[in-house]
PDB file of C-alpha atoms in Angstrom:
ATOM      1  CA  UNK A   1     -28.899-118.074   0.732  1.00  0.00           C
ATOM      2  CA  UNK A   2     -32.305-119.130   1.406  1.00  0.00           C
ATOM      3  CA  UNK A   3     -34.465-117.149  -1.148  1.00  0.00           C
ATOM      4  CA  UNK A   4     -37.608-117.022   1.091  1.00  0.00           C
ATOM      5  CA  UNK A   5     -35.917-115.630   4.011  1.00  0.00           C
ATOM      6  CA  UNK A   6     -34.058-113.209   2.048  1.00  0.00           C
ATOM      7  CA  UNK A   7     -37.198-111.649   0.270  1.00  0.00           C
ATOM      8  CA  UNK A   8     -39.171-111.711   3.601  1.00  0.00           C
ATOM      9  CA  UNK A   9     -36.160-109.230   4.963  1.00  0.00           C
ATOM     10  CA  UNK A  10     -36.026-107.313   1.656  1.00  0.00           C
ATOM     11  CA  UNK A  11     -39.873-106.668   1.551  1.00  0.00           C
ATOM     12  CA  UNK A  12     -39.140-105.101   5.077  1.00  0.00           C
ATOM     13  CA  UNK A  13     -35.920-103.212   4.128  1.00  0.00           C
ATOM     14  CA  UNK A  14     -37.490-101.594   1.120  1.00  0.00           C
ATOM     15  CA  UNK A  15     -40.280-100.463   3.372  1.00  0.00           C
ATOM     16  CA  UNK A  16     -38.229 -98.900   5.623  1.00  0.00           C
ATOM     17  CA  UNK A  17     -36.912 -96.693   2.563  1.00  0.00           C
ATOM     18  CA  UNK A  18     -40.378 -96.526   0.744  1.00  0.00           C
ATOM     19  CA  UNK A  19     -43.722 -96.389   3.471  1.00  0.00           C
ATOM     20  CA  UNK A  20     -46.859 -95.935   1.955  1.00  0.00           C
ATOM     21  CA  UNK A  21     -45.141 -94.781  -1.574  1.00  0.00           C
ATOM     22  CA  UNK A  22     -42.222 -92.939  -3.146  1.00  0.00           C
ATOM     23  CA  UNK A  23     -43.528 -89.483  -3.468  1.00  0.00           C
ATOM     24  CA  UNK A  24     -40.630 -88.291  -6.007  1.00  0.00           C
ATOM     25  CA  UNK A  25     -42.762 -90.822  -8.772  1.00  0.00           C
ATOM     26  CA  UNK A  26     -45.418 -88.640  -9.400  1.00  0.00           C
ATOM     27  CA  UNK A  27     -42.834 -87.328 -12.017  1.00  0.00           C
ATOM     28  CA  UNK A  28     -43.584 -91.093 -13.705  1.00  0.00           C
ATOM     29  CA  UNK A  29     -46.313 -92.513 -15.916  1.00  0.00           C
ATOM     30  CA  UNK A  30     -46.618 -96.236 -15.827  1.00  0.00           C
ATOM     31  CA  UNK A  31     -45.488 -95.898 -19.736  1.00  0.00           C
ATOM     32  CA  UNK A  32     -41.878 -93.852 -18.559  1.00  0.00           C
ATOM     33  CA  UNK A  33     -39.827 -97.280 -18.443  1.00  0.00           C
ATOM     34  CA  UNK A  34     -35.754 -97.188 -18.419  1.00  0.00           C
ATOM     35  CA  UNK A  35     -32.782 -99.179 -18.562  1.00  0.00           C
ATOM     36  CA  UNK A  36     -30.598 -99.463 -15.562  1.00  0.00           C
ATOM     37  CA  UNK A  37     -27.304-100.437 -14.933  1.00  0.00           C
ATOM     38  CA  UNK A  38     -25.549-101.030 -11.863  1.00  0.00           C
ATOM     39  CA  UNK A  39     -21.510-100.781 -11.839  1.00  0.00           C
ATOM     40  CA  UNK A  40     -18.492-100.601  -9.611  1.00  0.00           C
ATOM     41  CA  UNK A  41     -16.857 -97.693  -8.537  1.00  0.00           C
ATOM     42  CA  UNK A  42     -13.621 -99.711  -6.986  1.00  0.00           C
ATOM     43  CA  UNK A  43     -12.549-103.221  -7.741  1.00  0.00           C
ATOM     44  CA  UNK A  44     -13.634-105.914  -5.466  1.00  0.00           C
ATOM     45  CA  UNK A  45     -15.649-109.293  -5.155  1.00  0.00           C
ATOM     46  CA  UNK A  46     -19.424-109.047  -5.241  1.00  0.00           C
ATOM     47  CA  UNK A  47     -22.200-110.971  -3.507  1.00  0.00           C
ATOM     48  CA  UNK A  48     -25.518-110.506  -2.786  1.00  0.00           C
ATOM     49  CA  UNK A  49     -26.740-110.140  -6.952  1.00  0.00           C
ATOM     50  CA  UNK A  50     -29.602-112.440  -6.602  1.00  0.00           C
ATOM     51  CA  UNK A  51     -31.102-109.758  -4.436  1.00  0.00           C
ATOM     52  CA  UNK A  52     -31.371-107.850  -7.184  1.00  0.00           C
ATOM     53  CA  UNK A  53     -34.101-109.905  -8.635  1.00  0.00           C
ATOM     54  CA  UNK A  54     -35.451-110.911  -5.424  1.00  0.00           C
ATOM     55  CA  UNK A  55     -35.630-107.080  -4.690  1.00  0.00           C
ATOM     56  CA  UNK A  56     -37.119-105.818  -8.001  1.00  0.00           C
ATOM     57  CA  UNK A  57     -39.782-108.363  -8.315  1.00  0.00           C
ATOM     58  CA  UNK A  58     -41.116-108.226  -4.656  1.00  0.00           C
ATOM     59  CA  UNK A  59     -41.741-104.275  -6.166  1.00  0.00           C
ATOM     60  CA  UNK A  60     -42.980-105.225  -9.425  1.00  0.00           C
ATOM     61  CA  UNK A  61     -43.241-108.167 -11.426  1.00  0.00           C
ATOM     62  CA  UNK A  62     -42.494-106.322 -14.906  1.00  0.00           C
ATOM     63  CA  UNK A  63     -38.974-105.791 -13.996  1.00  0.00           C
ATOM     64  CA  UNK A  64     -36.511-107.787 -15.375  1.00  0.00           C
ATOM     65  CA  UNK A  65     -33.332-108.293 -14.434  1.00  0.00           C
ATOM     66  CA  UNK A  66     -30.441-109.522 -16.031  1.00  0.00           C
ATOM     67  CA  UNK A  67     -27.165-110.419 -13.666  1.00  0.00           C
ATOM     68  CA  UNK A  68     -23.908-109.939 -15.616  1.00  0.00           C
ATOM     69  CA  UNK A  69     -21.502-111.586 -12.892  1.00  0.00           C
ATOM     70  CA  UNK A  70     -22.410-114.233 -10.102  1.00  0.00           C
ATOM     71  CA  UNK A  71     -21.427-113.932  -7.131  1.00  0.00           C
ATOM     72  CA  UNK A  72     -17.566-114.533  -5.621  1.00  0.00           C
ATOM     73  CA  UNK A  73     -16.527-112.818  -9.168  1.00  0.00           C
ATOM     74  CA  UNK A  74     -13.740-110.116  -8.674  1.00  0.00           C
ATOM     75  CA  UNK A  75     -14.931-107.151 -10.637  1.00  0.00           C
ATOM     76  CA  UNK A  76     -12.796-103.710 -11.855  1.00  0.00           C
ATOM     77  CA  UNK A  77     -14.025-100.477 -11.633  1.00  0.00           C
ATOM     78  CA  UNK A  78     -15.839 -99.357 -14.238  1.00  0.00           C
ATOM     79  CA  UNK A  79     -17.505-102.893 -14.846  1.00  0.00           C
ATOM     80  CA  UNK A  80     -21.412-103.391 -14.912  1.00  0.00           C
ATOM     81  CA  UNK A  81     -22.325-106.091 -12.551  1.00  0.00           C
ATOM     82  CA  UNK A  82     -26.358-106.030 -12.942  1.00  0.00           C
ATOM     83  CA  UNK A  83     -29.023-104.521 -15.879  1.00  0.00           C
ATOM     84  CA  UNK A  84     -32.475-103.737 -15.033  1.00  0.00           C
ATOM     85  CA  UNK A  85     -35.031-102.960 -17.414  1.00  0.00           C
ATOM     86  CA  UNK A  86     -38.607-101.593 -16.425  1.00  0.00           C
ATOM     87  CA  UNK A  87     -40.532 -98.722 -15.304  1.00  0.00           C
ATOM     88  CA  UNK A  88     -38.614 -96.057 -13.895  1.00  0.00           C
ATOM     89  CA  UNK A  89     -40.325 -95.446 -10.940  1.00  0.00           C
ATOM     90  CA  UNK A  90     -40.320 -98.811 -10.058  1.00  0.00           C
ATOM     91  CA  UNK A  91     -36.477 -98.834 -10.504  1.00  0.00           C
ATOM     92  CA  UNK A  92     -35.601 -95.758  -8.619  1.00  0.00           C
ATOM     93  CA  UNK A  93     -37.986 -96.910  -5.837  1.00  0.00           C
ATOM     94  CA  UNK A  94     -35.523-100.045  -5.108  1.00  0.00           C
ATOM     95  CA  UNK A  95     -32.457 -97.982  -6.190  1.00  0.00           C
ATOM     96  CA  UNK A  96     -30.784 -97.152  -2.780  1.00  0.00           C
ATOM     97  CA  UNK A  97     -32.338 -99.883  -0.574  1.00  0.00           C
ATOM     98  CA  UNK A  98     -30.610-102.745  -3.002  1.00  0.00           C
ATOM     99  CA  UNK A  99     -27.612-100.995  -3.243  1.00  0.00           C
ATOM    100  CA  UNK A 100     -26.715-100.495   0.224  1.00  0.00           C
ATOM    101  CA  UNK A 101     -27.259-104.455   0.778  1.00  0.00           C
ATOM    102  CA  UNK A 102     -25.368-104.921  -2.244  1.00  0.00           C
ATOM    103  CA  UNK A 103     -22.361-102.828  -1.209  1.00  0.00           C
ATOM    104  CA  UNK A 104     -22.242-103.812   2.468  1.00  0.00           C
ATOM    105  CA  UNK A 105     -22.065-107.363   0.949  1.00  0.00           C
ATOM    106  CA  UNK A 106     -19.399-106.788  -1.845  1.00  0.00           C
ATOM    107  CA  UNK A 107     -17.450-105.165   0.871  1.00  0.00           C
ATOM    108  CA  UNK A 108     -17.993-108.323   3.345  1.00  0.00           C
ATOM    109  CA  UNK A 109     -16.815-110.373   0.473  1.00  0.00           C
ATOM    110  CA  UNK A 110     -13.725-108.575  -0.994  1.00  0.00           C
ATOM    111  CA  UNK A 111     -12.224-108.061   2.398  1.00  0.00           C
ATOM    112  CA  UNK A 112     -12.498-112.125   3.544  1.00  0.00           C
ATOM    113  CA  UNK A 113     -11.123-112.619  -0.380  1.00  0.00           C
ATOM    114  CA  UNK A 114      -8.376-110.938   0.668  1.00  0.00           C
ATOM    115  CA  UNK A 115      -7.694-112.839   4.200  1.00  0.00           C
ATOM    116  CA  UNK A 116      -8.418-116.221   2.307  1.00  0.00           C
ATOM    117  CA  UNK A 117      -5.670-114.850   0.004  1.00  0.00           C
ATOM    118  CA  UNK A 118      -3.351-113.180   2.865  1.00  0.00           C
ATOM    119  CA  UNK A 119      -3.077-116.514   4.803  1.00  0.00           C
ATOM    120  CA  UNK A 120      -2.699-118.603   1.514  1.00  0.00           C
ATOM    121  CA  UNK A 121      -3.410-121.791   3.234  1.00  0.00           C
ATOM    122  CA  UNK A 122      -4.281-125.356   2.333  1.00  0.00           C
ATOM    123  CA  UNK A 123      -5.650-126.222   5.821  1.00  0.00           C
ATOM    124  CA  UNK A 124      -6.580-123.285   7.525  1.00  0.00           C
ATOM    125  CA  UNK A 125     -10.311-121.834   6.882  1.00  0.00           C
ATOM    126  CA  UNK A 126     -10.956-118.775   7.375  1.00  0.00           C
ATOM    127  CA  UNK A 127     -14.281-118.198   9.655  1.00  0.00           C
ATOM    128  CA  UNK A 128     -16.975-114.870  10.373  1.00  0.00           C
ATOM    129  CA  UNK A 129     -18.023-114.816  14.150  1.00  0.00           C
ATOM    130  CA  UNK A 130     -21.471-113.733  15.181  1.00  0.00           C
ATOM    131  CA  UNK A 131     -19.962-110.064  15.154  1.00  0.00           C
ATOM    132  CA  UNK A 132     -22.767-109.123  12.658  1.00  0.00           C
ATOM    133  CA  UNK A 133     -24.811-106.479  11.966  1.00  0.00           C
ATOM    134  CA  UNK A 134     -28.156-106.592  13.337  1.00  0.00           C
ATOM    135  CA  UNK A 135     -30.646-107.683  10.447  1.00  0.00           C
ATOM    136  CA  UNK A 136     -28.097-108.703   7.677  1.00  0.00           C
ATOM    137  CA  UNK A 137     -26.534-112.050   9.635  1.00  0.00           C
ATOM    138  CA  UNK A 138     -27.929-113.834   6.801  1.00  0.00           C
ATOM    139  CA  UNK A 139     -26.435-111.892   4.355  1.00  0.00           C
ATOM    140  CA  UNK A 140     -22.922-111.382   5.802  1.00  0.00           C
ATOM    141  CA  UNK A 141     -22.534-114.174   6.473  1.00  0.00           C
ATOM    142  CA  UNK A 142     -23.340-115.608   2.850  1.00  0.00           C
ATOM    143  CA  UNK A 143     -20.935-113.221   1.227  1.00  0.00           C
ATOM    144  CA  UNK A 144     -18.288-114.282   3.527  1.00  0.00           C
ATOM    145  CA  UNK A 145     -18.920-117.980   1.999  1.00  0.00           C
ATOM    146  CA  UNK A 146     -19.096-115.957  -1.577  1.00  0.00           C
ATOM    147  CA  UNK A 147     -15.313-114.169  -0.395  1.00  0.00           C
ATOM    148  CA  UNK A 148     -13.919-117.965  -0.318  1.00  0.00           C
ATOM    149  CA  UNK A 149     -14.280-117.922   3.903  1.00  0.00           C
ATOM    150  CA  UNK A 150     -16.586-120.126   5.872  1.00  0.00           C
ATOM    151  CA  UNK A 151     -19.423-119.637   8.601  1.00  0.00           C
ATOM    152  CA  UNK A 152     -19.069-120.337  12.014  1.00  0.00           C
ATOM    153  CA  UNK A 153     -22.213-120.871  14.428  1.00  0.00           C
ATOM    154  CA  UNK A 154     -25.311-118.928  13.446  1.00  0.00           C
ATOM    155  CA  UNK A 155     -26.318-118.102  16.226  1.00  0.00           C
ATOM    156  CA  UNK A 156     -26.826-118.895  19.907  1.00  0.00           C
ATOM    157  CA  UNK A 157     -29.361-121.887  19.170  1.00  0.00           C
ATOM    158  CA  UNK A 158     -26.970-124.353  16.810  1.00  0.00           C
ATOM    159  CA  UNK A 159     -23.736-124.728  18.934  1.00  0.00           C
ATOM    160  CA  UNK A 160     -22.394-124.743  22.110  1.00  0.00           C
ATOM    161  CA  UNK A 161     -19.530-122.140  22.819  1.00  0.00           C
ATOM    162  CA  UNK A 162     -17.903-121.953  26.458  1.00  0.00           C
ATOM    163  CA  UNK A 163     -16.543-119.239  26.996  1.00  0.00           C
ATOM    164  CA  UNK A 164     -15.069-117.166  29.896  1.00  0.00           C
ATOM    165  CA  UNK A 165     -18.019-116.431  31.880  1.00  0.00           C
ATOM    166  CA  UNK A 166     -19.816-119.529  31.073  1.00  0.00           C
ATOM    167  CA  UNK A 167     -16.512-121.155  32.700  1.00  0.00           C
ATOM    168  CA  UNK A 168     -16.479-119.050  35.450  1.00  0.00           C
ATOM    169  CA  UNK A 169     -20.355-119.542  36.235  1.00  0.00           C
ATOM    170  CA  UNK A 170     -20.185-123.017  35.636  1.00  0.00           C
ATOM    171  CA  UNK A 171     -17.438-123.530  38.061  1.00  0.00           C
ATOM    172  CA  UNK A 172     -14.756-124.991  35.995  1.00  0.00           C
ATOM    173  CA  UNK A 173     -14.460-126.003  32.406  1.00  0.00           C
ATOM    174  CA  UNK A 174     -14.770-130.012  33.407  1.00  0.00           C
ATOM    175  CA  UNK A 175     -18.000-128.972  34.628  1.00  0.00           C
ATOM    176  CA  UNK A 176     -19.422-126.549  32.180  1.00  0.00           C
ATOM    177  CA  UNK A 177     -18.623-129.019  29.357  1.00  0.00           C
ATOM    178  CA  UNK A 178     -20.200-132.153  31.481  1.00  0.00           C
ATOM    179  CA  UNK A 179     -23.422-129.956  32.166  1.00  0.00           C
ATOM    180  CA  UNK A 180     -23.770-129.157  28.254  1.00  0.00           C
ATOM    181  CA  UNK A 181     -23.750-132.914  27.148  1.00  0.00           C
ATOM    182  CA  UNK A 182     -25.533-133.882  29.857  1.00  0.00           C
ATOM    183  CA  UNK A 183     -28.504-131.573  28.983  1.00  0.00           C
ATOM    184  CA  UNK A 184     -27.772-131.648  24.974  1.00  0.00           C
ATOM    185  CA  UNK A 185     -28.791-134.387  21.857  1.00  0.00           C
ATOM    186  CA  UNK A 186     -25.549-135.611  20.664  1.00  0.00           C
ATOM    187  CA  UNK A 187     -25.558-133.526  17.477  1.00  0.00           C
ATOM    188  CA  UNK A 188     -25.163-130.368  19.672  1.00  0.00           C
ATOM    189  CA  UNK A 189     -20.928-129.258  19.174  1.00  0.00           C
ATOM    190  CA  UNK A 190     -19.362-128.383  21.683  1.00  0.00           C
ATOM    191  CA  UNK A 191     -16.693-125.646  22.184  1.00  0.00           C
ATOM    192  CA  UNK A 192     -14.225-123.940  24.486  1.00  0.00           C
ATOM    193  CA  UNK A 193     -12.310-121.062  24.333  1.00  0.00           C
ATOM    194  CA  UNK A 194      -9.130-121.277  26.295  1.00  0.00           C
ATOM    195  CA  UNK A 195      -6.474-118.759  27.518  1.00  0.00           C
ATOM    196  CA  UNK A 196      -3.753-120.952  29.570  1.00  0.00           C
ATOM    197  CA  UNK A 197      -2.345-123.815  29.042  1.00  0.00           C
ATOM    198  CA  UNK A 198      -3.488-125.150  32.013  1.00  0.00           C
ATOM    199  CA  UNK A 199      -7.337-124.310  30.943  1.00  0.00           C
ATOM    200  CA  UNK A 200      -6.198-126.407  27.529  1.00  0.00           C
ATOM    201  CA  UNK A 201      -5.032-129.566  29.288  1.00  0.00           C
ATOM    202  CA  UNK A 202      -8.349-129.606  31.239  1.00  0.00           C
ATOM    203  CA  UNK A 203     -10.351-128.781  27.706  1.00  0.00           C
ATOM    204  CA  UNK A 204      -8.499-131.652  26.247  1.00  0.00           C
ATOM    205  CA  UNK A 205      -9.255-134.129  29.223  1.00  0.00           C
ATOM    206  CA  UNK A 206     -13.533-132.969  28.917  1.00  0.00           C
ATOM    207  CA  UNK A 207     -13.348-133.531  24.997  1.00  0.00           C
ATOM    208  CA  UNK A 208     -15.285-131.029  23.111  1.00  0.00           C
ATOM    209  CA  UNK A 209     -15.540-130.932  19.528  1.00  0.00           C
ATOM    210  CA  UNK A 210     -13.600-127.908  19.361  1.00  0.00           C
ATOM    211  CA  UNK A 211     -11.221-125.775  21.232  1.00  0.00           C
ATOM    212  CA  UNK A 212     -10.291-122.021  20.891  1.00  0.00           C
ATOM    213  CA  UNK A 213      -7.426-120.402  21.168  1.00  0.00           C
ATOM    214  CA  UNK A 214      -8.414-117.189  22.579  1.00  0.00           C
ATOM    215  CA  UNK A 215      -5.455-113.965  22.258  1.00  0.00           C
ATOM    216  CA  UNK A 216      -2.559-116.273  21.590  1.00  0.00           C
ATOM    217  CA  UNK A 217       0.322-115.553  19.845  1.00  0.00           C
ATOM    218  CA  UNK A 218       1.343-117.706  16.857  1.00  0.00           C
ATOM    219  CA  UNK A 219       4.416-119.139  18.462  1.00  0.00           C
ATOM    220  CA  UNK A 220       2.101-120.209  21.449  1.00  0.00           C
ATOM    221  CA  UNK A 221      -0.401-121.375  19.166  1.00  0.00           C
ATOM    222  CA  UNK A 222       1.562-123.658  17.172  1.00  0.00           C
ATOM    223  CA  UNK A 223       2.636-125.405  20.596  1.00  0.00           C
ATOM    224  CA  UNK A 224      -0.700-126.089  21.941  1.00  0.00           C
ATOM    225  CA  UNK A 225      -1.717-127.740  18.602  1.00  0.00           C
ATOM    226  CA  UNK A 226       0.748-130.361  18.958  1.00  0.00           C
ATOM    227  CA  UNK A 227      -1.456-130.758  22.440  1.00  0.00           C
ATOM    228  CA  UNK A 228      -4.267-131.465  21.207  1.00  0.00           C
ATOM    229  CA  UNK A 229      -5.693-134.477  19.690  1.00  0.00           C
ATOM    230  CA  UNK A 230      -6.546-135.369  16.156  1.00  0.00           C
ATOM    231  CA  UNK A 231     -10.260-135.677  17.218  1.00  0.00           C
ATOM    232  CA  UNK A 232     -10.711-132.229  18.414  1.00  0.00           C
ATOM    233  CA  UNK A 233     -10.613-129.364  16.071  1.00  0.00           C
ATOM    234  CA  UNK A 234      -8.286-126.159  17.001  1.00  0.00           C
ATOM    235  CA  UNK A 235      -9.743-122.663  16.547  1.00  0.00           C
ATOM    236  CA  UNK A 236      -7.655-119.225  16.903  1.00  0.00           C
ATOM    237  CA  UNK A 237      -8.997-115.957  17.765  1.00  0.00           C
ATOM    238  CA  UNK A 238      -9.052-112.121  18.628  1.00  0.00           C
ATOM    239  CA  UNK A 239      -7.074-109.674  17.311  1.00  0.00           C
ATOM    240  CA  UNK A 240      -6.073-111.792  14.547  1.00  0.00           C
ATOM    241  CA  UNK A 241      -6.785-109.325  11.279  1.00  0.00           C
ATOM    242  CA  UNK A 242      -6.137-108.932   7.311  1.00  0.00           C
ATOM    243  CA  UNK A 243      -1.999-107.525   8.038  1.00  0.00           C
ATOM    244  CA  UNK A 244      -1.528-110.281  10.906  1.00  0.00           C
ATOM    245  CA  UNK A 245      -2.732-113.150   8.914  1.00  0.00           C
ATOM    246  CA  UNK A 246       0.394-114.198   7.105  1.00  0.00           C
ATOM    247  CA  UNK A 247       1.858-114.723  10.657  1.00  0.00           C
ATOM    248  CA  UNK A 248      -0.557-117.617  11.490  1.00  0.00           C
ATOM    249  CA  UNK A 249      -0.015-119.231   8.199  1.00  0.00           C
ATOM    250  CA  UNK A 250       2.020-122.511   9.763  1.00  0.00           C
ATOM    251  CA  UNK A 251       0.705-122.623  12.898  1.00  0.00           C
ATOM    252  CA  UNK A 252      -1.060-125.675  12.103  1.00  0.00           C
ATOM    253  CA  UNK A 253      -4.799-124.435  14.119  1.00  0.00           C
ATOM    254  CA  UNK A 254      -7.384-125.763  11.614  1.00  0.00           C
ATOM    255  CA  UNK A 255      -9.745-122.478  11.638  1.00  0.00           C
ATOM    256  CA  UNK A 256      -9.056-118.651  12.465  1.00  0.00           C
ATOM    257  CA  UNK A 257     -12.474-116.403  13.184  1.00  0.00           C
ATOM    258  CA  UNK A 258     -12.210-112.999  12.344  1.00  0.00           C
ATOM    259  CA  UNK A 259     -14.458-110.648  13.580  1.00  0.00           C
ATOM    260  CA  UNK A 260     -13.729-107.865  11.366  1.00  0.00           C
ATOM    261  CA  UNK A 261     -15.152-109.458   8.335  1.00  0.00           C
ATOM    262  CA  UNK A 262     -18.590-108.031   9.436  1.00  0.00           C
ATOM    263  CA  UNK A 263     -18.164-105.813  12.198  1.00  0.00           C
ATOM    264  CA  UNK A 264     -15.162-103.863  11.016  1.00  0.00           C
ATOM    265  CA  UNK A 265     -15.582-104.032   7.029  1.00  0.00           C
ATOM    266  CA  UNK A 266     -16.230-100.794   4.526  1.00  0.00           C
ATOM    267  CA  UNK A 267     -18.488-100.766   1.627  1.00  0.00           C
ATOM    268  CA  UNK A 268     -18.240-101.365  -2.113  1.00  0.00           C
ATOM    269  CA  UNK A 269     -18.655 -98.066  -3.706  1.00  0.00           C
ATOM    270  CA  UNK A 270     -21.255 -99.214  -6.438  1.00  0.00           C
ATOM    271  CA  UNK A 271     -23.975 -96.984  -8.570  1.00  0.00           C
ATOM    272  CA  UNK A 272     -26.567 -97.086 -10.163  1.00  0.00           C
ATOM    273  CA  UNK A 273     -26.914 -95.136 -13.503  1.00  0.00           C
ATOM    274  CA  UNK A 274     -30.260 -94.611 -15.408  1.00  0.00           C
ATOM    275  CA  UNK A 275     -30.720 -94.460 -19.297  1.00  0.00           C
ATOM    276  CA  UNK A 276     -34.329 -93.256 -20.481  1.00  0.00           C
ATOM    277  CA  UNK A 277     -36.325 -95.331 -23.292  1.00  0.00           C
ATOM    278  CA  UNK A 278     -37.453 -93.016 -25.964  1.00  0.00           C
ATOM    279  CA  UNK A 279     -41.530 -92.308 -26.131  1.00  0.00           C
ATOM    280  CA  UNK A 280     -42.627 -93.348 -29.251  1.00  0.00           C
ATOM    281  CA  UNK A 281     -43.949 -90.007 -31.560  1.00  0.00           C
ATOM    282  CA  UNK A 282     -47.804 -89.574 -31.849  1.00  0.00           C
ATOM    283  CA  UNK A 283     -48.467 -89.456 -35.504  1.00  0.00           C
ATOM    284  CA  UNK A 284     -51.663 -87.135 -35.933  1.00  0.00           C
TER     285      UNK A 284
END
């Protein structure tokens, strides 16, 4: 994860939470410092630690924080996954901003662990889909690579996917595809979602770098990829989730995109819990 993009997003997320200032620290002198540490409530993967750091020291420098696991670990409840030492107000002011990033990130990761894990295959990766939520792409998307999955485009602006209405607008998928490499660098991929076997033959014929397999069933699936050439990659997708994976498992399609792995996904339940440093006595 790039660390400059991910502090310019946390600077604004913690302003969102914060504003001008925290009001509930007026209860804090500078001197009132604490020991944090951060811990699961269920068992899962984590991702997203570094952000801890990242976090705390765009707040204040004097901070320090210590990670305890890296990211892609699988952690049990009860386990302490980050310490933070500093002043308290400092801490509690980045308290529940971090740990809503952390959680939606742990939960991200745990549940594409567990599709890596349901499908159990040497040649089939696991993929997100740009089915994020608005603001965190960059971070879903990293703890599905921390979950054991992979990423699939970005965004709109570093592949090419044809998809139904593209088709349809285009005229045909011959003609969509010619249009694209016509207009794009070479480096631009190329891909097309089918949904008949007639629409594959023509994909195959146009050579993309990829085509998709779009609501298929596994049977049809593992047809069509004995279609398809070496050259092109095979992609399967929609409605394919965490209880349907196994299913897919021999198929032979070289990547499945699931959607639910950041549009669909439920938090980590992780906390935060606060020990005080004892003020030193005044001796008189």
């Amino acid at each position: 994860m790039n660390r400059l993009k991910a502090e310019q997003a946390l600077t604004q997320f913690l302003l969102e939470d914060i504003g001008d200032r925290d009001v509930s620290s007026v209860l804090f002198d500078r001197t009132d410092t604490g020991e944090a540490l951060v811990r699961m409530k269920q068992s899962g993967v984590v991702a997203g630690l570094d952000c801890y750091e990242w976090g705390y020291h765009l707040l204040d420098q004097s901070v320090e924080v210590e990670l305890l696991k890296q990211d892609g670990d699988r952690v049990e409840t009860g386990e302490a996954i980050v310490k933070i030492t500093g002043p308290i107000a400092s801490l509690l002011a980045g308290e529940r901003t971090l740990l809503n990033l952390i959680q939606r990130m742990s939960g991200v990761a745990t549940l594409t662990a567990k599709c890596v894990e349901a499908l159990n295959s040497d040649h089939t990766r696991i993929v997100d889909t740009r089915k994020t939520t608005p603001g965190l792409r960059m971070f879903e998307k990293y703890a599905v690579r921390a979950g054991g999955g992979f990423n699939h485009r970005n965004g709109l602006y570093d592949a090419v996917m044809l998809k139904d209405n593209h088709i349809a607008a285009a005229g045909s998928i011959t003609e969509a595809v010619k249009k694209v490499r016509d207009s794009l660098g070479h480096m631009t991929m190329i891909e097309v979602e089918v949904e008949t076997q007639q629409q594959l033959m023509e994909a195959i014929d146009a050579r993309p770098d990829t085509i998709m397999f779009d609501n298929q069933k596994p049977e049809t699936i593992r047809r069509w990829v004995q279609l398809v050439p070496e050259t092109i990659r095979t992609e399967a997708s929609g409605g394919i989730d965490l209880e349907k994976l196994s299913e897919y498992r021999n198929t032979g399609v070289d990547v499945i995109s699931i959607g639910a792995l950041t549009h669909s996904v439920s938090n980590l339940d992780i906390s935060m819990n606060l020990s005080i440093s004892p003020k030193e006595a005044v001796i008189s």
